[in-house]
mmCIF file of C-alpha atoms and ligand atoms in Angstrom:
data_model
loop_
_atom_site.group_PDB
_atom_site.id
_atom_site.type_symbol
_atom_site.label_atom_id
_atom_site.label_comp_id
_atom_site.label_asym_id
_atom_site.label_seq_id
_atom_site.Cartn_x
_atom_site.Cartn_y
_atom_site.Cartn_z
ATOM 1 C CA UNK A 1 0.000 0.000 0.000
ATOM 2 C CA UNK A 2 1.488 3.241 -0.986
ATOM 3 C CA UNK A 3 -0.837 5.918 0.211
ATOM 4 C CA UNK A 4 1.394 8.625 -1.166
ATOM 5 C CA UNK A 5 0.867 7.446 -4.697
ATOM 6 C CA UNK A 6 -2.873 7.535 -4.322
ATOM 7 C CA UNK A 7 -2.553 11.251 -3.728
ATOM 8 C CA UNK A 8 -1.276 11.893 -7.143
ATOM 9 C CA UNK A 9 -1.583 15.573 -7.599
ATOM 10 C CA UNK A 10 -0.528 16.739 -4.321
ATOM 11 C CA UNK A 11 1.627 19.552 -3.888
ATOM 12 C CA UNK A 12 2.625 21.374 -0.998
ATOM 13 C CA UNK A 13 5.848 21.898 0.481
ATOM 14 C CA UNK A 14 6.953 23.874 3.256
ATOM 15 C CA UNK A 15 10.187 25.461 3.435
ATOM 16 C CA UNK A 16 10.277 26.668 6.899
ATOM 17 C CA UNK A 17 13.021 28.944 7.858
ATOM 18 C CA UNK A 18 14.904 26.314 9.765
ATOM 19 C CA UNK A 19 18.263 27.948 9.299
ATOM 20 C CA UNK A 20 20.018 27.927 12.622
ATOM 21 C CA UNK A 21 17.008 26.492 14.385
ATOM 22 C CA UNK A 22 17.648 24.258 17.332
ATOM 23 C CA UNK A 23 16.046 20.878 16.796
ATOM 24 C CA UNK A 24 16.927 19.753 20.297
ATOM 25 C CA UNK A 25 14.010 21.577 21.915
ATOM 26 C CA UNK A 26 10.588 20.238 21.030
ATOM 27 C CA UNK A 27 8.230 22.862 19.643
ATOM 28 C CA UNK A 28 4.982 22.669 17.731
ATOM 29 C CA UNK A 29 2.243 24.803 16.194
ATOM 30 C CA UNK A 30 -0.353 24.252 18.919
ATOM 31 C CA UNK A 31 -0.865 23.671 22.597
ATOM 32 C CA UNK A 32 1.710 24.027 25.366
ATOM 33 C CA UNK A 33 4.639 24.003 22.933
ATOM 34 C CA UNK A 34 2.882 26.203 20.354
ATOM 35 C CA UNK A 35 3.836 29.668 19.052
ATOM 36 C CA UNK A 36 2.506 31.512 22.133
ATOM 37 C CA UNK A 37 5.013 29.591 24.268
ATOM 38 C CA UNK A 38 8.071 29.291 22.007
ATOM 39 C CA UNK A 39 9.906 32.037 23.890
ATOM 40 C CA UNK A 40 9.601 30.079 27.145
ATOM 41 C CA UNK A 41 10.783 26.717 25.822
ATOM 42 C CA UNK A 42 14.467 27.620 25.694
ATOM 43 C CA UNK A 43 16.749 30.550 26.423
ATOM 44 C CA UNK A 44 17.808 30.338 22.789
ATOM 45 C CA UNK A 45 14.225 31.115 21.769
ATOM 46 C CA UNK A 46 14.085 34.475 23.585
ATOM 47 C CA UNK A 47 13.618 36.433 20.364
ATOM 48 C CA UNK A 48 10.303 34.626 19.820
ATOM 49 C CA UNK A 49 8.982 36.438 22.900
ATOM 50 C CA UNK A 50 11.021 39.628 23.191
ATOM 51 C CA UNK A 51 11.944 40.411 19.589
ATOM 52 C CA UNK A 52 10.630 43.639 18.093
ATOM 53 C CA UNK A 53 11.150 42.691 14.447
ATOM 54 C CA UNK A 54 9.391 39.359 14.222
ATOM 55 C CA UNK A 55 7.911 37.525 11.255
ATOM 56 C CA UNK A 56 5.463 36.880 9.762
ATOM 57 C CA UNK A 57 3.360 40.043 9.542
ATOM 58 C CA UNK A 58 -0.014 41.087 8.236
ATOM 59 C CA UNK A 59 0.838 43.457 5.382
ATOM 60 C CA UNK A 60 -1.615 46.360 5.510
ATOM 61 C CA UNK A 61 -1.830 47.942 2.088
ATOM 62 C CA UNK A 62 -2.961 51.307 3.488
ATOM 63 C CA UNK A 63 0.348 51.583 5.351
ATOM 64 C CA UNK A 64 2.773 50.707 2.562
ATOM 65 C CA UNK A 65 5.649 52.959 1.660
ATOM 66 C CA UNK A 66 5.477 53.122 -2.143
ATOM 67 C CA UNK A 67 8.986 53.378 -3.538
ATOM 68 C CA UNK A 68 10.991 52.559 -6.628
ATOM 69 C CA UNK A 69 12.366 49.169 -5.605
ATOM 70 C CA UNK A 70 15.027 47.519 -7.734
ATOM 71 C CA UNK A 71 13.944 44.206 -9.286
ATOM 72 C CA UNK A 72 14.625 40.959 -7.456
ATOM 73 C CA UNK A 73 15.989 38.073 -9.486
ATOM 74 C CA UNK A 74 16.185 34.412 -8.652
ATOM 75 C CA UNK A 75 18.594 32.548 -10.890
ATOM 76 C CA UNK A 76 18.431 28.900 -9.948
ATOM 77 C CA UNK A 77 20.830 26.819 -12.085
ATOM 78 C CA UNK A 78 21.398 23.973 -9.638
ATOM 79 C CA UNK A 79 19.285 21.024 -8.569
ATOM 80 C CA UNK A 80 17.260 19.594 -5.743
ATOM 81 C CA UNK A 81 18.838 16.777 -3.715
ATOM 82 C CA UNK A 82 16.294 15.560 -1.208
ATOM 83 C CA UNK A 83 12.972 16.146 0.518
ATOM 84 C CA UNK A 84 12.779 15.975 4.307
ATOM 85 C CA UNK A 85 9.705 15.720 6.510
ATOM 86 C CA UNK A 86 11.035 17.246 9.723
ATOM 87 C CA UNK A 87 7.670 17.317 11.453
ATOM 88 C CA UNK A 88 7.359 21.087 11.042
ATOM 89 C CA UNK A 89 7.463 21.303 7.273
ATOM 90 C CA UNK A 90 8.509 19.643 4.069
ATOM 91 C CA UNK A 91 11.956 20.939 3.248
ATOM 92 C CA UNK A 92 13.742 20.549 -0.054
ATOM 93 C CA UNK A 93 17.527 20.594 0.035
ATOM 94 C CA UNK A 94 19.448 21.842 -2.965
ATOM 95 C CA UNK A 95 22.911 21.934 -4.501
ATOM 96 C CA UNK A 96 24.703 23.933 -7.185
ATOM 97 C CA UNK A 97 24.557 27.594 -8.094
ATOM 98 C CA UNK A 98 21.212 29.082 -7.086
ATOM 99 C CA UNK A 99 21.331 32.802 -6.488
ATOM 100 C CA UNK A 100 19.100 35.612 -5.339
ATOM 101 C CA UNK A 101 20.273 39.034 -6.468
ATOM 102 C CA UNK A 102 18.722 41.882 -4.557
ATOM 103 C CA UNK A 103 19.803 45.265 -3.240
ATOM 104 C CA UNK A 104 23.224 44.943 -4.869
ATOM 105 C CA UNK A 105 24.027 41.691 -3.081
ATOM 106 C CA UNK A 106 24.150 38.051 -4.038
ATOM 107 C CA UNK A 107 22.692 35.342 -1.833
ATOM 108 C CA UNK A 108 22.866 31.558 -2.308
ATOM 109 C CA UNK A 109 19.821 29.360 -1.833
ATOM 110 C CA UNK A 110 20.133 27.139 1.278
ATOM 111 C CA UNK A 111 16.811 25.266 1.063
ATOM 112 C CA UNK A 112 13.133 25.832 0.480
ATOM 113 C CA UNK A 113 10.079 24.725 2.419
ATOM 114 C CA UNK A 114 6.381 25.360 2.845
ATOM 115 C CA UNK A 115 3.720 26.617 5.227
ATOM 116 C CA UNK A 116 -0.023 26.068 5.088
ATOM 117 C CA UNK A 117 -1.906 28.292 5.516
ATOM 118 C CA UNK A 118 0.381 31.154 4.532
ATOM 119 C CA UNK A 119 2.277 32.909 7.296
ATOM 120 C CA UNK A 120 2.198 36.360 5.717
ATOM 121 C CA UNK A 121 -1.196 37.914 5.225
ATOM 122 C CA UNK A 122 -2.320 40.827 3.093
ATOM 123 C CA UNK A 123 -4.975 43.030 4.692
ATOM 124 C CA UNK A 124 -5.820 40.193 7.046
ATOM 125 C CA UNK A 125 -6.218 37.597 4.326
ATOM 126 C CA UNK A 126 -4.240 34.373 4.548
ATOM 127 C CA UNK A 127 -3.395 32.354 1.450
ATOM 128 C CA UNK A 128 -3.585 28.547 1.217
ATOM 129 C CA UNK A 129 0.167 28.061 0.886
ATOM 130 C CA UNK A 130 3.412 29.974 1.254
ATOM 131 C CA UNK A 131 6.791 28.786 0.018
ATOM 132 C CA UNK A 132 9.929 30.099 1.698
ATOM 133 C CA UNK A 133 13.166 30.208 -0.274
ATOM 134 C CA UNK A 134 15.925 30.745 2.281
ATOM 135 C CA UNK A 135 19.183 32.335 1.076
ATOM 136 C CA UNK A 136 22.464 33.393 2.687
ATOM 137 C CA UNK A 137 25.197 35.743 1.544
ATOM 138 C CA UNK A 138 28.927 35.479 2.266
ATOM 139 C CA UNK A 139 28.491 37.375 5.521
ATOM 140 C CA UNK A 140 25.957 34.824 6.696
ATOM 141 C CA UNK A 141 23.052 37.249 6.388
ATOM 142 C CA UNK A 142 19.730 35.686 5.490
ATOM 143 C CA UNK A 143 17.241 36.781 2.838
ATOM 144 C CA UNK A 144 13.976 34.908 2.462
ATOM 145 C CA UNK A 145 11.651 35.048 -0.511
ATOM 146 C CA UNK A 146 8.074 34.183 0.446
ATOM 147 C CA UNK A 147 5.783 33.147 -2.400
ATOM 148 C CA UNK A 148 2.046 33.312 -1.705
ATOM 149 C CA UNK A 149 -0.093 30.782 -3.588
ATOM 150 C CA UNK A 150 -3.758 31.369 -4.444
ATOM 151 C CA UNK A 151 -6.524 28.758 -4.415
ATOM 152 C CA UNK A 152 -7.294 27.309 -7.815
ATOM 153 C CA UNK A 153 -5.850 24.774 -10.202
ATOM 154 C CA UNK A 154 -3.425 22.164 -8.928
ATOM 155 C CA UNK A 155 0.191 23.232 -8.878
ATOM 156 C CA UNK A 156 2.388 21.175 -11.156
ATOM 157 C CA UNK A 157 5.442 22.293 -9.219
ATOM 158 C CA UNK A 158 4.067 20.997 -5.982
ATOM 159 C CA UNK A 159 2.788 17.747 -7.401
ATOM 160 C CA UNK A 160 6.352 16.837 -8.323
ATOM 161 C CA UNK A 161 7.244 16.691 -4.641
ATOM 162 C CA UNK A 162 4.262 14.687 -3.556
ATOM 163 C CA UNK A 163 5.451 11.259 -4.530
ATOM 164 C CA UNK A 164 8.839 11.831 -2.974
ATOM 165 C CA UNK A 165 7.626 13.302 0.286
ATOM 166 C CA UNK A 166 8.363 11.076 3.276
ATOM 167 C CA UNK A 167 5.298 10.192 5.347
ATOM 168 C CA UNK A 168 7.364 9.611 8.432
ATOM 169 C CA UNK A 169 8.760 12.441 10.516
ATOM 170 C CA UNK A 170 12.523 12.657 10.386
ATOM 171 C CA UNK A 171 12.748 10.800 7.086
ATOM 172 C CA UNK A 172 14.484 12.030 3.989
ATOM 173 C CA UNK A 173 13.852 10.961 0.390
ATOM 174 C CA UNK A 174 16.077 11.371 -2.587
ATOM 175 C CA UNK A 175 14.684 13.981 -4.979
ATOM 176 C CA UNK A 176 17.147 14.875 -7.711
ATOM 177 C CA UNK A 177 15.892 17.239 -10.380
ATOM 178 C CA UNK A 178 17.124 20.460 -11.979
ATOM 179 C CA UNK A 179 15.475 23.370 -10.195
ATOM 180 C CA UNK A 180 14.505 24.763 -13.576
ATOM 181 C CA UNK A 181 12.254 21.706 -14.005
ATOM 182 C CA UNK A 182 10.860 21.731 -10.495
ATOM 183 C CA UNK A 183 9.899 25.392 -10.343
ATOM 184 C CA UNK A 184 7.766 26.586 -13.216
ATOM 185 C CA UNK A 185 6.977 29.877 -11.519
ATOM 186 C CA UNK A 186 8.665 32.835 -13.235
ATOM 187 C CA UNK A 187 11.184 34.107 -10.737
ATOM 188 C CA UNK A 188 13.406 36.514 -12.640
ATOM 189 C CA UNK A 189 13.188 40.279 -12.657
ATOM 190 C CA UNK A 190 10.404 40.527 -10.082
ATOM 191 C CA UNK A 191 9.353 44.129 -9.667
ATOM 192 C CA UNK A 192 6.193 43.808 -7.587
ATOM 193 C CA UNK A 193 6.898 42.669 -4.063
ATOM 194 C CA UNK A 194 6.773 43.640 -0.397
ATOM 195 C CA UNK A 195 10.058 44.250 1.439
ATOM 196 C CA UNK A 196 10.529 44.477 5.182
ATOM 197 C CA UNK A 197 12.972 43.445 7.911
ATOM 198 C CA UNK A 198 11.977 40.488 10.049
ATOM 199 C CA UNK A 199 12.948 37.156 11.557
ATOM 200 C CA UNK A 200 12.872 33.417 11.184
ATOM 201 C CA UNK A 201 9.237 32.359 11.611
ATOM 202 C CA UNK A 202 10.296 29.287 13.590
ATOM 203 C CA UNK A 203 12.369 28.993 16.769
ATOM 204 C CA UNK A 204 14.835 30.497 17.542
ATOM 205 C CA UNK A 205 13.059 33.410 15.731
ATOM 206 C CA UNK A 206 16.412 35.109 15.002
ATOM 207 C CA UNK A 207 16.097 38.652 13.642
ATOM 208 C CA UNK A 208 18.005 40.570 10.982
ATOM 209 C CA UNK A 209 16.408 38.786 8.027
ATOM 210 C CA UNK A 210 15.496 40.541 4.799
ATOM 211 C CA UNK A 211 12.041 39.513 3.683
ATOM 212 C CA UNK A 212 10.758 39.684 0.116
ATOM 213 C CA UNK A 213 7.089 38.679 -0.017
ATOM 214 C CA UNK A 214 5.736 38.022 -3.497
ATOM 215 C CA UNK A 215 2.101 37.308 -4.399
ATOM 216 C CA UNK A 216 2.861 35.089 -7.383
ATOM 217 C CA UNK A 217 0.467 34.127 -10.125
ATOM 218 C CA UNK A 218 0.528 30.507 -8.968
ATOM 219 C CA UNK A 219 -2.274 28.359 -7.629
ATOM 220 C CA UNK A 220 -2.723 25.264 -5.523
ATOM 221 C CA UNK A 221 -5.766 23.021 -5.398
ATOM 222 C CA UNK A 222 -7.889 22.154 -2.382
ATOM 223 C CA UNK A 223 -6.815 18.526 -2.789
ATOM 224 C CA UNK A 224 -3.179 19.484 -2.603
ATOM 225 C CA UNK A 225 -3.738 21.531 0.538
ATOM 226 C CA UNK A 226 -5.606 18.630 2.164
ATOM 227 C CA UNK A 227 -2.680 16.384 1.415
ATOM 228 C CA UNK A 228 -0.240 18.814 2.969
ATOM 229 C CA UNK A 229 -2.317 19.325 6.093
ATOM 230 C CA UNK A 230 -2.728 15.583 6.505
ATOM 231 C CA UNK A 231 1.014 15.060 6.172
ATOM 232 C CA UNK A 232 2.429 17.971 8.155
ATOM 233 C CA UNK A 233 -0.499 19.712 9.855
ATOM 234 C CA UNK A 234 -1.161 23.435 9.834
ATOM 235 C CA UNK A 235 2.245 25.035 10.225
ATOM 236 C CA UNK A 236 1.855 28.797 10.237
ATOM 237 C CA UNK A 237 2.916 31.180 12.989
ATOM 238 C CA UNK A 238 0.439 34.022 13.414
ATOM 239 C CA UNK A 239 1.111 37.663 12.435
ATOM 240 C CA UNK A 240 3.545 39.521 14.700
ATOM 241 C CA UNK A 241 3.431 43.185 15.799
ATOM 242 C CA UNK A 242 4.831 45.681 13.288
ATOM 243 C CA UNK A 243 6.291 47.957 16.008
ATOM 244 C CA UNK A 244 8.461 50.610 14.323
ATOM 245 C CA UNK A 245 8.761 48.845 10.982
ATOM 246 C CA UNK A 246 7.636 49.838 7.531
ATOM 247 C CA UNK A 247 6.794 47.682 4.552
ATOM 248 C CA UNK A 248 8.164 48.911 1.246
ATOM 249 C CA UNK A 249 6.222 48.205 -1.910
ATOM 250 C CA UNK A 250 7.536 48.462 -5.424
ATOM 251 C CA UNK A 251 5.439 48.373 -8.537
HETATM 252 ZN ZN1 ZN B 301 9.302 29.149 6.582
#
């Protein structure tokens, strides 16, 4: 019995921002170890409770700072290696030359993963799925591109992962494909996006991350979302206070 194969068109991954996250401390998305308590679970998780620049956020369009933002370009020439079900998300590990060029700097893709429902909201509205592409530059600074998926047709990109996604927590499956084949979403020269400074959305909630949130013209089906929720569970942290921050918007 291979229940994964019966869910043919499933697609949902979660690239959670696991970079630097401590896996030693058990945390979850609900109950006593849920997001409201992350900051108390470990001293390392203090930013989850005390941070002033936390992610995700609810992007309020009436408060945007409209500016001339330079285009963001993702140039992914490498390949995927494996898919991991770490209990918090489905994470896809990659190899090769996969760059994000933004704000005059070059970042290399570390991994990507998914959240359902979306973590970022726009005017209070959550989306069915958000993909996080986590990048680092030579200084170790992190830039995350968040892609917001709409409800609609099944996503071909996501369905490619479905058959390879491990059902069991902690398991990893081989998944070797050129990224150009896996990701059909146009990712070069993106001029419409939201830019703000935030944090990892998972413990230890480290700050100093550059966030680029992009409402892409990509869809995911209800069936695919059901598959993801059955496999991983809802894995979105709620919106965090804006405090003194601004969201820049380029058009
Ligand atoms: Zn994430």
